[in-house]
Coordinates of C-alpha atoms in Angstrom, one line a residue:
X1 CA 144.3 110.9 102.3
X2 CA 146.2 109.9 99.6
X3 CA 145.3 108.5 96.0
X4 CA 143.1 110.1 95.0
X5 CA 139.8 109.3 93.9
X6 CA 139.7 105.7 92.5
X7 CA 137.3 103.3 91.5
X8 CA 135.1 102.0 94.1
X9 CA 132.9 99.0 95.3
X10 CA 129.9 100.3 94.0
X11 CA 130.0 100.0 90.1
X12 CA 130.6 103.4 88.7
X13 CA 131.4 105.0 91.9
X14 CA 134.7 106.4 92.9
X15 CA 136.1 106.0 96.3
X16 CA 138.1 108.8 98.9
X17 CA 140.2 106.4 101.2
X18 CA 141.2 108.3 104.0
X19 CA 144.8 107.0 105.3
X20 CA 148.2 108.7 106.2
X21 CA 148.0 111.6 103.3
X22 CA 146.1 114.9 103.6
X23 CA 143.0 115.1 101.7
X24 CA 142.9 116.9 98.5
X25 CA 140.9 119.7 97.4
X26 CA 140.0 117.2 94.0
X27 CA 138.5 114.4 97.0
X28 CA 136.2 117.0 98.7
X29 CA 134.7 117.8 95.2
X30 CA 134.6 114.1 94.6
X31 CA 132.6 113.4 97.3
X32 CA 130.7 116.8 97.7
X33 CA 129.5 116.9 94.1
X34 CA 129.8 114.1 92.9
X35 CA 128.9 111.2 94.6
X36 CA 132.5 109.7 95.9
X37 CA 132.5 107.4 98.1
X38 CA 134.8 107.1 101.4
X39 CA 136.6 104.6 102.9
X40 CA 139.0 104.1 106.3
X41 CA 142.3 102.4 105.8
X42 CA 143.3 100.5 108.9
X43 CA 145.8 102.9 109.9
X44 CA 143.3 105.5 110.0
X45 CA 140.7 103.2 112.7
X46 CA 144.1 102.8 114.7
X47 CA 144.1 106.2 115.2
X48 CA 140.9 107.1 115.9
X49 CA 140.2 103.7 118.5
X50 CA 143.9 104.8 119.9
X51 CA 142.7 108.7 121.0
X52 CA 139.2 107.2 122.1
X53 CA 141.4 105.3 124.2
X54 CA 142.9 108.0 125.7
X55 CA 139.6 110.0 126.5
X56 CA 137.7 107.0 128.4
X57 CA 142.0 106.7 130.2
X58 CA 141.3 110.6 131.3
X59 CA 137.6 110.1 132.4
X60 CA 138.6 107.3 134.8
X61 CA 141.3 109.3 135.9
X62 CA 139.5 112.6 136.3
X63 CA 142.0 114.1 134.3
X64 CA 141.8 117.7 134.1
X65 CA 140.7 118.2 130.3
X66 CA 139.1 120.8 128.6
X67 CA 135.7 119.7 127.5
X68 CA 136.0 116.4 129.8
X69 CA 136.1 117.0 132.9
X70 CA 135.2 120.7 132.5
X71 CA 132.8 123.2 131.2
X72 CA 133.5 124.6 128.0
X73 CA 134.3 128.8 127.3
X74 CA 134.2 131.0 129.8
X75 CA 132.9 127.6 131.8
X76 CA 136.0 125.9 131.7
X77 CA 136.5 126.3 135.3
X78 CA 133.5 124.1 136.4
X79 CA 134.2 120.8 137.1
X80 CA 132.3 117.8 135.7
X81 CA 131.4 114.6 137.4
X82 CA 132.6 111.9 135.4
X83 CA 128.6 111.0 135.6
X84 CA 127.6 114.1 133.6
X85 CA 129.7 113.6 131.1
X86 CA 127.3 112.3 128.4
X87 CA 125.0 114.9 129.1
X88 CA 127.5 117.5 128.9
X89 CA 128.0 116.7 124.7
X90 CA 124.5 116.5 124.0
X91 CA 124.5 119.9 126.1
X92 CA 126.7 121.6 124.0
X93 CA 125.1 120.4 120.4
X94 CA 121.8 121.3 121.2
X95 CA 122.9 124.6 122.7
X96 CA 125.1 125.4 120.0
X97 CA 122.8 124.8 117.2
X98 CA 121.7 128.0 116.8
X99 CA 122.5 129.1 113.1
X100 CA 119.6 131.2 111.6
X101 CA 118.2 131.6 108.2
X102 CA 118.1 129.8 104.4
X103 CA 120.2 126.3 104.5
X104 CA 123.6 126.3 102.9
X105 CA 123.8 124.3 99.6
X106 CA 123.8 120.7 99.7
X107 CA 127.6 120.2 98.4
X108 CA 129.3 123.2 101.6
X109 CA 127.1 119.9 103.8
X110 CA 128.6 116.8 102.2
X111 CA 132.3 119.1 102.0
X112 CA 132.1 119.8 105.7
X113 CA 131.1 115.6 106.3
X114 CA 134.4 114.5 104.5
X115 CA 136.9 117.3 105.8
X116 CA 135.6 116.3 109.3
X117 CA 136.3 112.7 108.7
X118 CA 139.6 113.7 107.4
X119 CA 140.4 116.4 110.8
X120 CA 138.7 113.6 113.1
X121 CA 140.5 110.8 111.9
X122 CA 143.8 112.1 112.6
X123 CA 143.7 110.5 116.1
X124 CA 144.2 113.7 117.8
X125 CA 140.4 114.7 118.9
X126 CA 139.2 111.4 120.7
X127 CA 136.2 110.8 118.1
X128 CA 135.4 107.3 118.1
X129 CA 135.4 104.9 114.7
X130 CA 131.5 104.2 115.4
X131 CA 130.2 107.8 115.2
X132 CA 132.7 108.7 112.7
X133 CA 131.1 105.7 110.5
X134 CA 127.8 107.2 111.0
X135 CA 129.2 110.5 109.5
X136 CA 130.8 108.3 106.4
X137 CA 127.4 106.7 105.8
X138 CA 125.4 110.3 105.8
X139 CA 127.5 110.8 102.9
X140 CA 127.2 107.4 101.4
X141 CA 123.5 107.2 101.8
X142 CA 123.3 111.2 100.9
X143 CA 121.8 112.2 103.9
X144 CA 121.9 115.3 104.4
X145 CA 121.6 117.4 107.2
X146 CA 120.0 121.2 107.3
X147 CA 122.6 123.6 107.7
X148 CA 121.0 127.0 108.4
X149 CA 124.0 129.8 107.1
X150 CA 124.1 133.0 109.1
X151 CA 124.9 133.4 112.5
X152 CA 128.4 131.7 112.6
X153 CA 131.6 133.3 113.4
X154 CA 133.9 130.6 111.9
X155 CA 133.0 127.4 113.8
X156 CA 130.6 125.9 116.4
X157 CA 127.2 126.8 114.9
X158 CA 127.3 125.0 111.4
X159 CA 128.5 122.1 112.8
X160 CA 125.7 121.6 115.9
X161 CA 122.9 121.3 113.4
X162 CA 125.1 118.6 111.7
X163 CA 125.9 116.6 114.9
X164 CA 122.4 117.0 115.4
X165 CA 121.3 114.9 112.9
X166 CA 123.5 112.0 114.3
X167 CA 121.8 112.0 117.3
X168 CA 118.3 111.6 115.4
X169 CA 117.8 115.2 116.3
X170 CA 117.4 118.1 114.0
X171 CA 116.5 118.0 110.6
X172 CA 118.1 116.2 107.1
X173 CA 117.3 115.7 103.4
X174 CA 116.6 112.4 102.4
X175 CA 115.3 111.5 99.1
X176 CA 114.0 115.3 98.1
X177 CA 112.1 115.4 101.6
X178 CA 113.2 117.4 104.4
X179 CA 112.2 115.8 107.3
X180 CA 113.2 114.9 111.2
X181 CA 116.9 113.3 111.8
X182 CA 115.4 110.6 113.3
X183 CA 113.4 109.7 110.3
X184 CA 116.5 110.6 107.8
X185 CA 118.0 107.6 109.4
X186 CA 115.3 105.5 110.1
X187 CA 114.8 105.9 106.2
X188 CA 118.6 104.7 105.7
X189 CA 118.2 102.1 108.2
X190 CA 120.9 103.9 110.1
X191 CA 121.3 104.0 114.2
X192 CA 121.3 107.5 116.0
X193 CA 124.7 108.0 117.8
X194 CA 124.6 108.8 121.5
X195 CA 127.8 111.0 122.2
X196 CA 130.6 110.2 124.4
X197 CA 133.3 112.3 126.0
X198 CA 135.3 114.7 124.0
X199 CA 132.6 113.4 121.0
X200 CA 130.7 116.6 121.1
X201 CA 133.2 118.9 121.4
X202 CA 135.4 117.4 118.5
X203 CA 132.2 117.8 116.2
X204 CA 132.0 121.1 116.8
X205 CA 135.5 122.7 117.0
X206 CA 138.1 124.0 115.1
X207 CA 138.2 124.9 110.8
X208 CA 136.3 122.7 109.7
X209 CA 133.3 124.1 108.0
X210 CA 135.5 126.6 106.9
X211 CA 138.0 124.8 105.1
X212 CA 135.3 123.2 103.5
X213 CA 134.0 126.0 102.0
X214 CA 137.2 126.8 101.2
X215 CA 138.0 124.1 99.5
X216 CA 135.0 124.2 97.1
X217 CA 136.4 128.1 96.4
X218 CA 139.5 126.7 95.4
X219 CA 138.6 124.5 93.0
X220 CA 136.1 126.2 91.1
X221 CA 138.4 129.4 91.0
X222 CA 141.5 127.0 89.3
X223 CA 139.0 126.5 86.8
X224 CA 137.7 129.7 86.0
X225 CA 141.2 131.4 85.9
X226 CA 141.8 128.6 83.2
X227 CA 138.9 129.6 81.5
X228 CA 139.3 133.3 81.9
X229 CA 142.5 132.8 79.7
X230 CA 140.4 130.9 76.7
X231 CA 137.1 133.4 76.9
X232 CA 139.6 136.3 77.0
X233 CA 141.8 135.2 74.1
X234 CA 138.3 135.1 72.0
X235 CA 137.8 138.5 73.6
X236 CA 140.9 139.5 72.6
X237 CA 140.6 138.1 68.7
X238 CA 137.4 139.8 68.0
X239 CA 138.5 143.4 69.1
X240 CA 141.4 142.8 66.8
X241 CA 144.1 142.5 69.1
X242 CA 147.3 142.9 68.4
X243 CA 149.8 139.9 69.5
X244 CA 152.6 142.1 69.6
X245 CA 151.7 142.8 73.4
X246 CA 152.5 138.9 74.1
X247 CA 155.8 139.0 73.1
X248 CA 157.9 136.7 75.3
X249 CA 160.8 139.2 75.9
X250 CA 158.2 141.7 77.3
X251 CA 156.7 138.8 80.3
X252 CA 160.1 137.9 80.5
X253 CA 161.4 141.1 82.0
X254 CA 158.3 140.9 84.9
X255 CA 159.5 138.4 87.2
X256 CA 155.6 137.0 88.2
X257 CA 155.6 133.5 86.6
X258 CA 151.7 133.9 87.1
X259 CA 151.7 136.2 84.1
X260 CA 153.9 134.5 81.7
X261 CA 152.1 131.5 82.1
X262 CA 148.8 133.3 81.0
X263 CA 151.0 135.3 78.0
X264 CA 152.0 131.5 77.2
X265 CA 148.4 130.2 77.2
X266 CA 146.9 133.2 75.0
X267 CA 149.8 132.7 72.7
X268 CA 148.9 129.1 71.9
X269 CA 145.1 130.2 71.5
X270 CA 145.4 132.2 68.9
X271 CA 148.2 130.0 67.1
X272 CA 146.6 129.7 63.4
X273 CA 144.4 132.7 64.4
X274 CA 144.1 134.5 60.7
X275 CA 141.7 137.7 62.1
X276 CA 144.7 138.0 64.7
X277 CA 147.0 137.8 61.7
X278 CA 145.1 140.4 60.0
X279 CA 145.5 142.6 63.0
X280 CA 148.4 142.6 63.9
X281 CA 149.2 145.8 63.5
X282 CA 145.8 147.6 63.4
X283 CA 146.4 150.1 66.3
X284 CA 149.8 151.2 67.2
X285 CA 148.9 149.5 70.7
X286 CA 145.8 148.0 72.1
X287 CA 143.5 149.4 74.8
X288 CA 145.1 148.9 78.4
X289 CA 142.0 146.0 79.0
X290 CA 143.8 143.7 75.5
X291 CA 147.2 144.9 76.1
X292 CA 147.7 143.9 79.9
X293 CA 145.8 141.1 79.9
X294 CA 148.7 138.8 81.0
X295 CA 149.4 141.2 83.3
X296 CA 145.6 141.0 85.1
X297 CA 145.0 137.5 84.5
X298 CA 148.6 137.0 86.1
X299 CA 147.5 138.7 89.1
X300 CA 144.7 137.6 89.5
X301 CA 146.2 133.8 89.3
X302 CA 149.0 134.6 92.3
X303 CA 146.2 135.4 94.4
X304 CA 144.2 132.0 93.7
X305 CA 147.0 129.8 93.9
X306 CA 148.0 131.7 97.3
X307 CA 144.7 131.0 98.9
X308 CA 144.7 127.5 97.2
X309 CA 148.1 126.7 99.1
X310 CA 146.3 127.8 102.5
X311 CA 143.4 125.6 101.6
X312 CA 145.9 122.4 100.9
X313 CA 147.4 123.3 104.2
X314 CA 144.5 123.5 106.2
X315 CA 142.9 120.5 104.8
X316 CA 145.7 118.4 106.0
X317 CA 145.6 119.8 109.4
X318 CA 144.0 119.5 112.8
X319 CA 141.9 122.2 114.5
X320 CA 140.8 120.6 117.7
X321 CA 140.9 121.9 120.8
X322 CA 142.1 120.1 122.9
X323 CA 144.5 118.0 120.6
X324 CA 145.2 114.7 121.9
X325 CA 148.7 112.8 121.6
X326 CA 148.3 109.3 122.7
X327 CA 151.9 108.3 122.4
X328 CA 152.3 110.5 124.9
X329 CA 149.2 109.6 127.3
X330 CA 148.8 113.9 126.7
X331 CA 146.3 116.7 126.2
X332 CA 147.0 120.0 125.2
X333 CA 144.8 122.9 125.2
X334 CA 146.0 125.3 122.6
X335 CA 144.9 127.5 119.6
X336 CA 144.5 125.8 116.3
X337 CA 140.9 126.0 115.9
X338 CA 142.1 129.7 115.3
X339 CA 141.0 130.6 111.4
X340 CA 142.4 133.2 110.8
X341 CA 144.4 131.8 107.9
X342 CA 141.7 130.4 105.7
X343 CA 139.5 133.6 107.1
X344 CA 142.3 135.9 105.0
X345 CA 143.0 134.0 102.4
X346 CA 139.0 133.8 101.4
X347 CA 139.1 137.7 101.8
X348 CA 141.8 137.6 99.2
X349 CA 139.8 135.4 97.1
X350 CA 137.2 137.9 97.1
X351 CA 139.1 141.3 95.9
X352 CA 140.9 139.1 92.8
X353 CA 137.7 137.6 91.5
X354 CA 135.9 141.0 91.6
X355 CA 138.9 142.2 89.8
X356 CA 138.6 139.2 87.7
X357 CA 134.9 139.9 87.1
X358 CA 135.7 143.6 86.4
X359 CA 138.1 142.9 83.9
X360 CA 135.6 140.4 82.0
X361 CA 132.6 142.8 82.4
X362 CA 134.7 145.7 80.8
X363 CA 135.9 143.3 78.0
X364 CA 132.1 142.6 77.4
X365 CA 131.3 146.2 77.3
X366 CA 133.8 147.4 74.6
X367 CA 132.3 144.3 72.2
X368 CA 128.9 145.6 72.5
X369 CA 129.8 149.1 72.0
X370 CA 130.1 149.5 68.8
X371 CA 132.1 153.1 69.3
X372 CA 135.0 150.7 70.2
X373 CA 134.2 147.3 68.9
X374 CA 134.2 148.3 65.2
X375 CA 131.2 145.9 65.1
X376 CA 127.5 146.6 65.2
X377 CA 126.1 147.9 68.4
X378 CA 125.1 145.8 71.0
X379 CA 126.7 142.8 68.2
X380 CA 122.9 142.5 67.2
X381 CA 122.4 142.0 63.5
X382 CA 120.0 144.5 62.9
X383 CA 120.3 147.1 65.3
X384 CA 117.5 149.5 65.9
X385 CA 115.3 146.5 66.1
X386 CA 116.9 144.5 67.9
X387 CA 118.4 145.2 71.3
X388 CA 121.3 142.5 71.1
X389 CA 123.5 141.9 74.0
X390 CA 122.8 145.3 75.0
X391 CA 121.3 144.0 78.8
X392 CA 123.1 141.1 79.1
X393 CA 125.8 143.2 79.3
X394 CA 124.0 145.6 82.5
X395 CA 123.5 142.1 84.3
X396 CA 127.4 141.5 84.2
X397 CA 127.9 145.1 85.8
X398 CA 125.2 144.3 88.1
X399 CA 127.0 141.3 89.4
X400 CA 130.1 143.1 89.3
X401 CA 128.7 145.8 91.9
X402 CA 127.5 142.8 94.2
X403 CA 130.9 141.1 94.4
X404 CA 132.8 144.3 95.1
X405 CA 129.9 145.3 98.0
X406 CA 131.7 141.9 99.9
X407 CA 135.2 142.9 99.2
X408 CA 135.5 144.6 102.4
X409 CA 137.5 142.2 104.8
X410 CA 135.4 140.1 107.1
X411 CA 138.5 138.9 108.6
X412 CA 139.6 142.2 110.4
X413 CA 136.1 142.2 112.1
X414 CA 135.6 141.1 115.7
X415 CA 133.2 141.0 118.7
X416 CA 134.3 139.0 121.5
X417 CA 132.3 136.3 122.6
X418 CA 132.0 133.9 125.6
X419 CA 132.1 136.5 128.4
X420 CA 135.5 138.1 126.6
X421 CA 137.1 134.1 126.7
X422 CA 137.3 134.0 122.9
X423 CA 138.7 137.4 121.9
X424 CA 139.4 137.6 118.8
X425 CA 137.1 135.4 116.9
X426 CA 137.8 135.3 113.3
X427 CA 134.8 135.5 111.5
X428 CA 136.6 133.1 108.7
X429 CA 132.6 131.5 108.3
X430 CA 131.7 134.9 106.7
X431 CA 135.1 135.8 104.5
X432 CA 134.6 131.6 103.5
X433 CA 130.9 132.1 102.3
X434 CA 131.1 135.8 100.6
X435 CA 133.8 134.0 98.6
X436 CA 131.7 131.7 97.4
X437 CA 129.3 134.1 96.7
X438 CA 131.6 135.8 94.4
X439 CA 132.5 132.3 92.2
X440 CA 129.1 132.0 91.9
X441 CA 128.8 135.6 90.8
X442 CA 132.0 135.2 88.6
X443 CA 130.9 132.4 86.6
X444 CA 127.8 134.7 85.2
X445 CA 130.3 137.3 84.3
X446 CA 132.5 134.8 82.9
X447 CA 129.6 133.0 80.7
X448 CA 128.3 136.6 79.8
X449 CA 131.5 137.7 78.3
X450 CA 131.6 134.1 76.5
X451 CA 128.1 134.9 75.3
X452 CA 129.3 137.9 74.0
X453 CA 132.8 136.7 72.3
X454 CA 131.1 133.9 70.5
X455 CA 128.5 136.5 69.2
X456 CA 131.1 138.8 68.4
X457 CA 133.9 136.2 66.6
X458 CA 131.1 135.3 64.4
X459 CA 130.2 138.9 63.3
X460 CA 133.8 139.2 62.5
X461 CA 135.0 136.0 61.1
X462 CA 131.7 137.2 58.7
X463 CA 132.8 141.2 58.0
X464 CA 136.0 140.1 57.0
X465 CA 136.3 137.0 55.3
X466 CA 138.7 135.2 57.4
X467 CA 138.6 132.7 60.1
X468 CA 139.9 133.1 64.3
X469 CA 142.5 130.5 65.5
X470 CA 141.8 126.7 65.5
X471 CA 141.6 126.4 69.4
X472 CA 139.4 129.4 70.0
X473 CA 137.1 127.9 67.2
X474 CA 137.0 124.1 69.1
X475 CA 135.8 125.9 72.3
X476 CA 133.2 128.2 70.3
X477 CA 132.0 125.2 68.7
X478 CA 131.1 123.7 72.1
X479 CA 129.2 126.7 72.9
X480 CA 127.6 126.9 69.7
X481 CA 126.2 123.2 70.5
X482 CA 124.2 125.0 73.7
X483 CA 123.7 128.5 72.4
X484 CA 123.7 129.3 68.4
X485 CA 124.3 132.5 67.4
X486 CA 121.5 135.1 67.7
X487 CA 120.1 137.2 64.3
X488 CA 117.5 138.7 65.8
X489 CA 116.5 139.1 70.1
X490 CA 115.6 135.9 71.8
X491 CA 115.8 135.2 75.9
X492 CA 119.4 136.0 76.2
X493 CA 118.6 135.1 80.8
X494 CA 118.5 131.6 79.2
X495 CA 121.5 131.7 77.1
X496 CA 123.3 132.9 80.4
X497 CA 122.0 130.7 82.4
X498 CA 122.9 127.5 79.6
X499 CA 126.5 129.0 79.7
X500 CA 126.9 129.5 83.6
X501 CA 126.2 125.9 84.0
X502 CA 128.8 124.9 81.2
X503 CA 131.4 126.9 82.5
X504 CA 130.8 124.6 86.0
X505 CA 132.3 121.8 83.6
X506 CA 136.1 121.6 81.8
X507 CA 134.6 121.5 78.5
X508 CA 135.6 124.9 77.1
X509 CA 139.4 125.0 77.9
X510 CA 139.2 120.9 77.2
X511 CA 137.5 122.0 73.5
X512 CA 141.0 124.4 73.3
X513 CA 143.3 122.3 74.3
X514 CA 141.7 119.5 72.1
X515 CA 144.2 121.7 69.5
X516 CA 146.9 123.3 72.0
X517 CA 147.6 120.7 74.0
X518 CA 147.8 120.9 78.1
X519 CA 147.3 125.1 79.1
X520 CA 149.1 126.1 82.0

């Protein structure tokens, strides 16, 4: 849905229209974080009135149609009287709503709102323009509805409690209050929705909670994969690398363009860099964590952008079921609610962030070790006294544990469901919300090793009298605006914790690039 975001009708506010294109992962965080808001072009109302059309067409007729003029699962050999059919999609939202436990955070909601607008409006579900505008307005009026988190399998469950809401059923937040969804509306001056054929059905199937989530993954892992290359170039400087190991010749002869690209960036970050200068040849070769770093960032990087192509893919897809063609005057009752896809790719996701993660923790460990660091332990001024970054660096390890204790492969898991009907599921709900787990998790590691590099780069530009590059010393200046350097012990959680939210922003790699231009 193309354009990208673009200055609104509300001052200030940036508008998502959804049209011919597929929506971007850069719209969902648009709208899910930050306040976009969306619009319908009048090809996309077309659409939507057009495959409406065609349900009422098959109602009349008494069509055969999955979810219809029949039950749904194992079900879907009952008939339904064309009188029942109202009753049959409030039947399955309140029947399906059954997700258990703690909500899912406020921007997976507002991600799932706009991807289903998107998969909705492609004219191929039957969703009509007025409950699709009811969706749009949740978002608008940030209204959000309750999503309990466990319990889903990939689809179905997430999505009842949200087409609850537009019924005036379930519960929303609404101005900090959680409250009913009839008085989330009433509050918004907004009209419940009372379901028509198909209507139900189309809110709950196919991928997309799922691609959602995804989505969000996506885009924070492009970002920390950038920053991974700046913190671990400062990493890098203050345990006296040697740049011989980013030779061009060497990344030339490894055909993974992933890698060179991250030999490229560190390159450019420590341009100018007169401690790297100094050490250049200070060991006859680095430690395999300084010398391959290309090589693991590189990695690392081919498995984002792989699961980042899925995402793009499944964002401008349809996962109904059944998919309408009115052109054709059609339904067809197929597969491509199936997640499997986006359920692998998140698992993928997972394993290279905890091997990013590991990598970063490890790098933090050798600069407070002073047996390895050549600086003083823990990078505290006065040991002995003071403990340093000694603990900061067990919290990095700690998180490090948690994100490889989700590594295992949700998506090779399956318990058939639906009296053996569905078999496989895909369980893509679990692989999409461990992943975002592990971001989460990966941004602390990331901020810890920051924490320590910036403590460590100043011990060292100090010990011996020269300065690091000019790129890596416009990003530690940004952190040294949030988090000085530390003489003595102080609450290093809320150093972390200052950093973690920082690193949720492009102002570190901006800060470098300020100096070394665009990084790849």
């Amino acid at each position: 849905m193309s354009g990208g975001p673009r200055t609104g009708d509300r001052a200030g506010t940036e508008t998502v229209l959804l049209d011919d294109a597929p929506l971007t992962v850069d719209q969902v965080v648009a709208v899910a974080r930050h306040g976009a808001v969306v619009r319908f072009s009048d090809g996309y109302a077309r659409r939507v009135d057009a495959a409406a059309d065609l349900v009422t067409r098959f109602l009349d007729d008494r069509t055969v149609v999955y979810g219809v003029t029949t039950g749904f699962g194992d079900n879907y050999t009952e008939t339904i009287a064309p009188e029942d059919a109202l009753r049959l999609q409030e039947n399955i939202i309140v029947s399906h709503a059954v997700s258990v436990g703690a909500p899912i955070p406020e921007d997976q909601v507002r991600a799932i709102l706009v991807v289903m607008l998107a998969h909705l409006g492609a004219g191929r579900s039957g969703t009509r323009l007025e409950t699709l505008e009811l969706i749009r307005a949740l978002l608008e009026e940030h209204v959000t509805p309750v999503v309990p988190g466990a319990g889903s399998l990939g689809y179905l469950a997430l999505e009842a409690h949200i087409a609850l809401v537009l019924t005036g059923r379930g519960q929303a937040t609404v101005d900090g209050d959680v409250v009913s969804g009839a008085e989330a509306l009433r509050r918004r001056g907004l009209t419940p929705v009372r379901l028509r054929a198909k209507e139900g059905l189309t809110l709950l199937n196919g991928i997309m909670s799922i691609t959602a989530v995804a989505a969000l993954v996506a885009h924070d892992l492009r970002r920390a994969v950038r920053q991974a290359d700046v913190i671990g170039a400062l990493a890098f400087e203050s345990l006296r690398g040697t740049t011989r190991a980013l030779d061009p010749r060497v990344h030339a002869l490894r055909r993974y363009p992933e890698q060179a690209a991250s030999a490229r960036n560190l390159v450019r970050l420590l341009e100018g860099s007169a401690i790297a200068e100094l050490h250049r040849d200070h060991r006859v070769q680095d430690p395999y964590l300084l010398r391959a770093l290309p090589q693991l960032h590189g990695s690392v990087r081919r498995s984002f952008d792989d699961a980042a192509r899925v995402v793009d893919e499944s964002l401008g897809s349809v996962g109904d079921n059944p998919l309408l063609f009115p052109e054709d005057g059609d339904a067809v009752m197929a597969g491509n609610f199936d997640g499997t896809s986006v359920g692998l790719a998140m698992d993928a996701v997972k394993a290279a962030a905890a091997v990013l993660a590991h990598h970063s923790e490890r790098r933090t460990d050798r600069m407070v070790n002073s047996t390895v660091s050549e600086l003083p332990p823990f990078l505290a001024s006065t040991p002995g006294l003071n403990n340093g970054l000694m603990i900061p660096q067990y919290t990095a390890a700690a998180l490090v544990l948690e994100m490889r204790g989700e590594v295992s492969p949700a998506s090779v898991e399956s318990i058939p469901t639906s009296a053996g009907q569905e078999d496989p599921v895909s369980n893509a709900h679990l692989a999409a919300q461990q992943a975002y787990r592990s971001v989460d998790r990966l941004q602390y590691v990331l901020a810890i090793e920051l924490l320590a590099a910036a403590q460590a780069a100043d011990l060292l530009e100090d010990e011996v009298g020269v300065s690091g590059s000019p790129a890596l010393r416009a990003g530690r200046d940004t952190v040294r605006r949030l988090v000085p350097t530390a003489p003595v012990d102080r609450e290093f959680g809320r150093d972390i914790e200052a950093l973690r939210t920082f690193l949720t922003s492009d102002d570190l790699v901006a800060a470098a690039e300020s100096v070394t231009g665009p990084l790849e």
